[in-house]
Amino acid sequence: TGVQTCALSDLTVIAEGLARVTVNQHQWRIRRMFRWAVSHELLPPAVSQALDTVENLQAGRTTAAEGEPVPPAEIAAVEKSFPYLHRDPAVRAVFEAMVRVHHATGVRAGELCRMVPADIDRSGAEWLFTPKKHKNRWRGKRRRIWIGPRGQAVLGPLLDAVKPNELVFGYPRTKGGLRKGITVGLYTLRIREACRLAGVPPWRSHQLRHRKAQEVQDAYENDEMTGIAIGDSPEVARQIYTRHPEDAVARRIAAATG
């Protein structure tokens, strides 16, 4: 049956050494696939309903390993990577600007790569970036990203150098006036190669988002504020993007009373 198949798939991926959370994500995708089939009348509803009875793997109640949380990027390693982002100084400057803006704003890599001046309101002291495409657009949610002085200092000259609907981050123009944008895949590749050449522990672009979340959590000691800063729910901010979120409060208490 479908239920047995889903349960057996859990056992298979556990045997492959995948983490518990990853196994649950695969199981969710299987459920979603069957729901889609039911919605298009390719399968009877009972199949999807039966699959929904298969429980997620629970911490401490499965042999599946617990995955290590993604740590924030180490700023020292990030800074040491800059000279190796590209051999061409002009291109290297663009990649460095991407990393600095990524850290300052906590945006997702896709939002960063699709950034255009037309999506940024620079009329106030803090700039407002409202990307047209983002992860939760299908839910009817708007994405609003505020940019402070640190991000503005890097972005300002880049915004002034391109047309309103032209990508902010791209390679220098060719003699024919063409300009190639920087994709998420290319951004990821250059960071990985820079880490290798610099001889620093590898870090990934999404760890800059984690770093931003951690900095906000440390400063404000509040899950809701952290979630607002990175455009996610307080629960996601606490569980995914910050490490030991209670430490900021606990350390302050220790300093005052311990």
mmCIF file of C-alpha atoms in Angstrom:
data_model
loop_
_atom_site.group_PDB
_atom_site.id
_atom_site.type_symbol
_atom_site.label_atom_id
_atom_site.label_comp_id
_atom_site.label_asym_id
_atom_site.label_seq_id
_atom_site.Cartn_x
_atom_site.Cartn_y
_atom_site.Cartn_z
ATOM 1 C CA THR A 1 0.000 0.000 0.000
ATOM 2 C CA GLY A 2 0.976 3.667 -0.224
ATOM 3 C CA VAL A 3 1.341 3.853 3.555
ATOM 4 C CA GLN A 4 3.686 0.869 3.600
ATOM 5 C CA THR A 5 5.667 2.337 0.716
ATOM 6 C CA CYS A 6 6.095 5.653 2.535
ATOM 7 C CA ALA A 7 7.126 3.891 5.743
ATOM 8 C CA LEU A 8 9.587 1.724 3.845
ATOM 9 C CA SER A 9 11.043 4.819 2.159
ATOM 10 C CA ASP A 10 11.760 6.185 5.659
ATOM 11 C CA LEU A 11 13.692 3.031 6.511
ATOM 12 C CA THR A 12 15.598 3.225 3.222
ATOM 13 C CA VAL A 13 16.767 6.804 3.654
ATOM 14 C CA ILE A 14 17.640 6.144 7.308
ATOM 15 C CA ALA A 15 19.845 3.279 6.120
ATOM 16 C CA GLU A 16 21.499 5.714 3.694
ATOM 17 C CA GLY A 17 22.550 7.835 6.678
ATOM 18 C CA LEU A 18 20.271 10.821 6.092
ATOM 19 C CA ALA A 19 19.374 13.011 9.058
ATOM 20 C CA ARG A 20 15.963 12.821 10.705
ATOM 21 C CA VAL A 21 14.872 16.244 9.461
ATOM 22 C CA THR A 22 15.911 15.348 5.913
ATOM 23 C CA VAL A 23 13.926 12.098 6.091
ATOM 24 C CA ASN A 24 10.852 14.043 7.219
ATOM 25 C CA GLN A 25 11.324 16.479 4.343
ATOM 26 C CA HIS A 26 11.414 13.597 1.849
ATOM 27 C CA GLN A 27 8.282 12.169 3.414
ATOM 28 C CA TRP A 28 6.539 15.547 3.094
ATOM 29 C CA ARG A 29 7.443 15.677 -0.609
ATOM 30 C CA ILE A 30 5.954 12.219 -1.122
ATOM 31 C CA ARG A 31 2.711 13.316 0.561
ATOM 32 C CA ARG A 32 2.599 16.470 -1.536
ATOM 33 C CA MET A 33 3.131 14.470 -4.743
ATOM 34 C CA PHE A 34 0.181 12.211 -3.936
ATOM 35 C CA ARG A 35 -2.020 15.169 -2.944
ATOM 36 C CA TRP A 36 -1.291 16.704 -6.334
ATOM 37 C CA ALA A 37 -2.287 13.447 -8.032
ATOM 38 C CA VAL A 38 -5.551 13.365 -6.052
ATOM 39 C CA SER A 39 -6.316 17.014 -6.893
ATOM 40 C CA HIS A 40 -5.968 16.157 -10.600
ATOM 41 C CA GLU A 41 -8.200 13.093 -10.197
ATOM 42 C CA LEU A 42 -5.381 10.708 -11.017
ATOM 43 C CA LEU A 43 -5.794 8.837 -7.712
ATOM 44 C CA PRO A 44 -8.657 8.350 -5.253
ATOM 45 C CA PRO A 45 -8.613 10.624 -2.174
ATOM 46 C CA ALA A 46 -8.211 7.639 0.134
ATOM 47 C CA VAL A 47 -4.595 7.209 -0.998
ATOM 48 C CA SER A 48 -3.549 10.703 0.110
ATOM 49 C CA GLN A 49 -5.570 10.410 3.304
ATOM 50 C CA ALA A 50 -3.816 7.152 4.173
ATOM 51 C CA LEU A 51 -0.379 8.673 3.582
ATOM 52 C CA ASP A 52 -1.236 11.501 5.966
ATOM 53 C CA THR A 53 -1.427 8.936 8.770
ATOM 54 C CA VAL A 54 2.313 8.200 8.465
ATOM 55 C CA GLU A 55 3.952 10.139 11.294
ATOM 56 C CA ASN A 56 7.149 12.114 11.014
ATOM 57 C CA LEU A 57 10.228 10.736 12.708
ATOM 58 C CA GLN A 58 10.483 12.099 16.236
ATOM 59 C CA ALA A 59 13.696 13.127 17.966
ATOM 60 C CA GLY A 60 14.873 10.439 20.382
ATOM 61 C CA ARG A 61 12.474 7.874 18.922
ATOM 62 C CA THR A 62 14.303 6.892 15.753
ATOM 63 C CA THR A 63 17.689 5.576 14.709
ATOM 64 C CA ALA A 64 18.016 8.390 12.163
ATOM 65 C CA ALA A 65 20.834 10.763 12.999
ATOM 66 C CA GLU A 66 20.203 14.310 14.177
ATOM 67 C CA GLY A 67 21.628 16.780 11.689
ATOM 68 C CA GLU A 68 23.999 19.482 12.836
ATOM 69 C CA PRO A 69 22.460 22.986 12.759
ATOM 70 C CA VAL A 70 23.848 25.372 10.169
ATOM 71 C CA PRO A 71 26.222 27.759 11.971
ATOM 72 C CA PRO A 72 26.509 31.474 11.165
ATOM 73 C CA ALA A 73 29.334 32.389 8.829
ATOM 74 C CA GLU A 74 32.559 33.239 10.638
ATOM 75 C CA ILE A 75 33.341 36.829 9.690
ATOM 76 C CA ALA A 76 37.113 36.255 9.872
ATOM 77 C CA ALA A 77 36.854 33.478 7.269
ATOM 78 C CA VAL A 78 34.579 35.619 5.103
ATOM 79 C CA GLU A 79 37.014 38.551 5.140
ATOM 80 C CA LYS A 80 39.975 36.314 4.286
ATOM 81 C CA SER A 81 38.056 34.935 1.298
ATOM 82 C CA PHE A 82 37.545 38.320 -0.362
ATOM 83 C CA PRO A 83 40.883 38.507 -2.258
ATOM 84 C CA TYR A 84 40.121 35.160 -3.921
ATOM 85 C CA LEU A 85 36.553 35.735 -5.099
ATOM 86 C CA HIS A 86 37.786 36.393 -8.640
ATOM 87 C CA ARG A 87 41.073 37.040 -10.423
ATOM 88 C CA ASP A 88 39.680 40.138 -12.171
ATOM 89 C CA PRO A 89 39.650 43.019 -9.621
ATOM 90 C CA ALA A 90 36.515 44.576 -11.127
ATOM 91 C CA VAL A 91 34.567 41.321 -10.936
ATOM 92 C CA ARG A 92 35.982 40.547 -7.507
ATOM 93 C CA ALA A 93 34.637 43.882 -6.257
ATOM 94 C CA VAL A 94 31.135 42.908 -7.397
ATOM 95 C CA PHE A 95 31.251 39.560 -5.586
ATOM 96 C CA GLU A 96 32.610 41.219 -2.460
ATOM 97 C CA ALA A 97 29.767 43.738 -2.592
ATOM 98 C CA MET A 98 27.283 40.867 -2.871
ATOM 99 C CA VAL A 99 28.679 39.218 0.240
ATOM 100 C CA ARG A 100 28.645 42.460 2.222
ATOM 101 C CA VAL A 101 25.055 43.280 1.207
ATOM 102 C CA HIS A 102 24.006 39.693 1.924
ATOM 103 C CA HIS A 103 25.384 39.957 5.447
ATOM 104 C CA ALA A 104 23.986 43.429 6.073
ATOM 105 C CA THR A 105 20.441 42.592 4.940
ATOM 106 C CA GLY A 106 20.021 38.866 5.606
ATOM 107 C CA VAL A 107 18.216 38.390 2.292
ATOM 108 C CA ARG A 108 17.987 35.035 0.547
ATOM 109 C CA ALA A 109 20.570 34.446 -2.178
ATOM 110 C CA GLY A 110 17.908 34.409 -4.891
ATOM 111 C CA GLU A 111 16.576 37.787 -3.757
ATOM 112 C CA LEU A 112 20.095 39.185 -3.805
ATOM 113 C CA CYS A 113 20.841 37.960 -7.329
ATOM 114 C CA ARG A 114 17.507 39.280 -8.689
ATOM 115 C CA MET A 115 17.856 42.708 -7.062
ATOM 116 C CA VAL A 116 17.115 45.683 -9.358
ATOM 117 C CA PRO A 117 17.117 49.420 -8.484
ATOM 118 C CA ALA A 118 13.405 49.723 -9.316
ATOM 119 C CA ASP A 119 12.606 47.472 -6.338
ATOM 120 C CA ILE A 120 14.413 49.721 -3.854
ATOM 121 C CA ASP A 121 12.821 52.850 -2.388
ATOM 122 C CA ARG A 122 15.626 55.206 -1.393
ATOM 123 C CA SER A 123 13.445 58.138 -0.336
ATOM 124 C CA GLY A 124 13.871 57.632 3.430
ATOM 125 C CA ALA A 125 16.754 57.322 5.851
ATOM 126 C CA GLU A 126 16.382 53.545 5.637
ATOM 127 C CA TRP A 127 15.888 52.065 2.196
ATOM 128 C CA LEU A 128 13.090 49.593 1.465
ATOM 129 C CA PHE A 129 13.708 46.649 -0.861
ATOM 130 C CA THR A 130 10.514 44.903 -2.025
ATOM 131 C CA PRO A 131 11.466 42.067 -4.388
ATOM 132 C CA LYS A 132 8.764 41.065 -6.857
ATOM 133 C CA LYS A 133 9.790 37.411 -6.643
ATOM 134 C CA HIS A 134 10.389 35.715 -3.313
ATOM 135 C CA LYS A 135 9.875 32.425 -1.496
ATOM 136 C CA ASN A 136 6.455 33.171 0.032
ATOM 137 C CA ARG A 137 4.922 35.047 -2.895
ATOM 138 C CA TRP A 138 2.549 32.144 -3.608
ATOM 139 C CA ARG A 139 1.123 32.583 -0.109
ATOM 140 C CA GLY A 140 0.141 36.150 -0.944
ATOM 141 C CA LYS A 141 2.781 37.624 1.358
ATOM 142 C CA ARG A 142 4.815 40.706 0.540
ATOM 143 C CA ARG A 143 8.536 40.747 1.225
ATOM 144 C CA ARG A 144 9.867 43.968 2.756
ATOM 145 C CA ILE A 145 13.581 44.257 3.464
ATOM 146 C CA TRP A 146 14.909 47.364 5.175
ATOM 147 C CA ILE A 147 18.459 48.427 4.362
ATOM 148 C CA GLY A 148 20.474 50.460 6.834
ATOM 149 C CA PRO A 149 23.691 52.495 6.542
ATOM 150 C CA ARG A 150 26.019 49.500 6.197
ATOM 151 C CA GLY A 151 24.133 48.067 3.234
ATOM 152 C CA GLN A 152 23.506 51.487 1.731
ATOM 153 C CA ALA A 153 27.212 52.328 1.674
ATOM 154 C CA VAL A 154 27.881 49.298 -0.513
ATOM 155 C CA LEU A 155 24.725 49.408 -2.634
ATOM 156 C CA GLY A 156 24.580 53.130 -3.413
ATOM 157 C CA PRO A 157 27.266 53.300 -6.121
ATOM 158 C CA LEU A 158 26.051 50.043 -7.680
ATOM 159 C CA LEU A 159 22.450 51.262 -7.916
ATOM 160 C CA ASP A 160 23.563 54.490 -9.562
ATOM 161 C CA ALA A 161 25.583 52.589 -12.163
ATOM 162 C CA VAL A 162 22.740 50.524 -13.655
ATOM 163 C CA LYS A 163 19.324 51.119 -15.183
ATOM 164 C CA PRO A 164 16.170 50.862 -13.006
ATOM 165 C CA ASN A 165 15.253 47.359 -14.169
ATOM 166 C CA GLU A 166 18.783 46.075 -14.654
ATOM 167 C CA LEU A 167 20.317 43.572 -12.241
ATOM 168 C CA VAL A 168 22.424 45.267 -9.594
ATOM 169 C CA PHE A 169 24.980 42.465 -9.440
ATOM 170 C CA GLY A 170 26.572 41.475 -12.727
ATOM 171 C CA TYR A 171 29.776 41.281 -14.710
ATOM 172 C CA PRO A 172 31.224 44.471 -16.257
ATOM 173 C CA ARG A 173 29.698 45.376 -19.602
ATOM 174 C CA THR A 174 31.290 44.041 -22.757
ATOM 175 C CA LYS A 175 32.363 46.368 -25.561
ATOM 176 C CA GLY A 176 28.970 45.720 -27.112
ATOM 177 C CA GLY A 177 27.222 46.925 -23.982
ATOM 178 C CA LEU A 178 26.068 43.485 -22.859
ATOM 179 C CA ARG A 179 26.086 42.644 -19.178
ATOM 180 C CA LYS A 180 25.736 39.183 -17.654
ATOM 181 C CA GLY A 181 23.979 38.840 -14.320
ATOM 182 C CA ILE A 182 25.355 36.729 -11.470
ATOM 183 C CA THR A 183 23.260 33.670 -10.680
ATOM 184 C CA VAL A 184 22.897 31.923 -7.331
ATOM 185 C CA GLY A 185 24.879 28.971 -8.690
ATOM 186 C CA LEU A 186 27.752 31.184 -9.805
ATOM 187 C CA TYR A 187 27.713 33.104 -6.530
ATOM 188 C CA THR A 188 27.916 29.812 -4.622
ATOM 189 C CA LEU A 189 30.727 28.535 -6.836
ATOM 190 C CA ARG A 190 32.890 31.638 -6.401
ATOM 191 C CA ILE A 191 32.506 31.529 -2.605
ATOM 192 C CA ARG A 192 33.461 27.850 -2.486
ATOM 193 C CA GLU A 193 36.513 28.424 -4.678
ATOM 194 C CA ALA A 194 37.563 31.495 -2.670
ATOM 195 C CA CYS A 195 37.460 29.480 0.550
ATOM 196 C CA ARG A 196 39.634 26.794 -1.015
ATOM 197 C CA LEU A 197 42.217 29.273 -2.305
ATOM 198 C CA ALA A 198 42.251 31.246 0.952
ATOM 199 C CA GLY A 199 42.691 28.090 3.010
ATOM 200 C CA VAL A 200 39.841 28.968 5.363
ATOM 201 C CA PRO A 201 37.040 26.731 6.668
ATOM 202 C CA PRO A 202 34.389 26.639 3.934
ATOM 203 C CA TRP A 203 31.305 28.782 4.418
ATOM 204 C CA ARG A 204 28.231 29.118 2.246
ATOM 205 C CA SER A 205 26.162 32.102 1.216
ATOM 206 C CA HIS A 206 23.122 31.138 3.315
ATOM 207 C CA GLN A 207 25.333 31.225 6.418
ATOM 208 C CA LEU A 208 25.459 35.006 5.968
ATOM 209 C CA ARG A 209 21.690 34.993 6.526
ATOM 210 C CA HIS A 210 22.254 32.908 9.652
ATOM 211 C CA ARG A 211 24.884 35.414 10.790
ATOM 212 C CA LYS A 212 22.441 38.298 10.372
ATOM 213 C CA ALA A 213 19.789 36.401 12.358
ATOM 214 C CA GLN A 214 22.251 35.627 15.138
ATOM 215 C CA GLU A 215 23.352 39.258 15.365
ATOM 216 C CA VAL A 216 19.751 40.448 15.651
ATOM 217 C CA GLN A 217 18.960 37.780 18.261
ATOM 218 C CA ASP A 218 22.024 38.730 20.306
ATOM 219 C CA ALA A 219 21.145 42.420 20.132
ATOM 220 C CA TYR A 220 17.384 42.267 20.785
ATOM 221 C CA GLU A 221 16.923 38.880 22.509
ATOM 222 C CA ASN A 222 13.630 38.431 20.678
ATOM 223 C CA ASP A 223 12.527 35.718 18.245
ATOM 224 C CA GLU A 224 9.881 37.917 16.627
ATOM 225 C CA MET A 225 12.360 40.690 15.850
ATOM 226 C CA THR A 226 14.812 38.155 14.457
ATOM 227 C CA GLY A 227 12.102 36.704 12.242
ATOM 228 C CA ILE A 228 11.111 40.158 11.003
ATOM 229 C CA ALA A 229 14.736 40.989 10.189
ATOM 230 C CA ILE A 230 15.168 37.960 7.916
ATOM 231 C CA GLY A 231 11.590 37.662 6.664
ATOM 232 C CA ASP A 232 10.633 34.459 8.463
ATOM 233 C CA SER A 233 8.395 33.385 11.331
ATOM 234 C CA PRO A 234 9.628 33.616 14.946
ATOM 235 C CA GLU A 235 9.530 29.820 15.146
ATOM 236 C CA VAL A 236 11.707 29.377 12.065
ATOM 237 C CA ALA A 237 14.077 32.096 13.255
ATOM 238 C CA ARG A 238 14.518 30.340 16.591
ATOM 239 C CA GLN A 239 14.752 26.760 15.355
ATOM 240 C CA ILE A 240 16.725 27.218 12.132
ATOM 241 C CA TYR A 241 18.600 30.499 12.038
ATOM 242 C CA THR A 242 19.955 31.081 15.534
ATOM 243 C CA ARG A 243 22.131 28.955 17.782
ATOM 244 C CA HIS A 244 21.242 28.836 21.475
ATOM 245 C CA PRO A 245 18.933 31.892 21.234
ATOM 246 C CA GLU A 246 18.511 31.857 25.014
ATOM 247 C CA ASP A 247 22.239 32.515 25.526
ATOM 248 C CA ALA A 248 21.988 36.278 25.076
ATOM 249 C CA VAL A 249 19.577 36.571 28.015
ATOM 250 C CA ALA A 250 21.373 33.947 30.089
ATOM 251 C CA ARG A 251 24.738 35.680 29.693
ATOM 252 C CA ARG A 252 23.252 39.019 30.709
ATOM 253 C CA ILE A 253 21.720 37.427 33.787
ATOM 254 C CA ALA A 254 25.018 35.761 34.636
ATOM 255 C CA ALA A 255 26.874 39.068 34.326
ATOM 256 C CA ALA A 256 24.399 40.779 36.646
ATOM 257 C CA THR A 257 23.804 38.057 39.238
ATOM 258 C CA GLY A 258 26.440 35.335 38.895
#
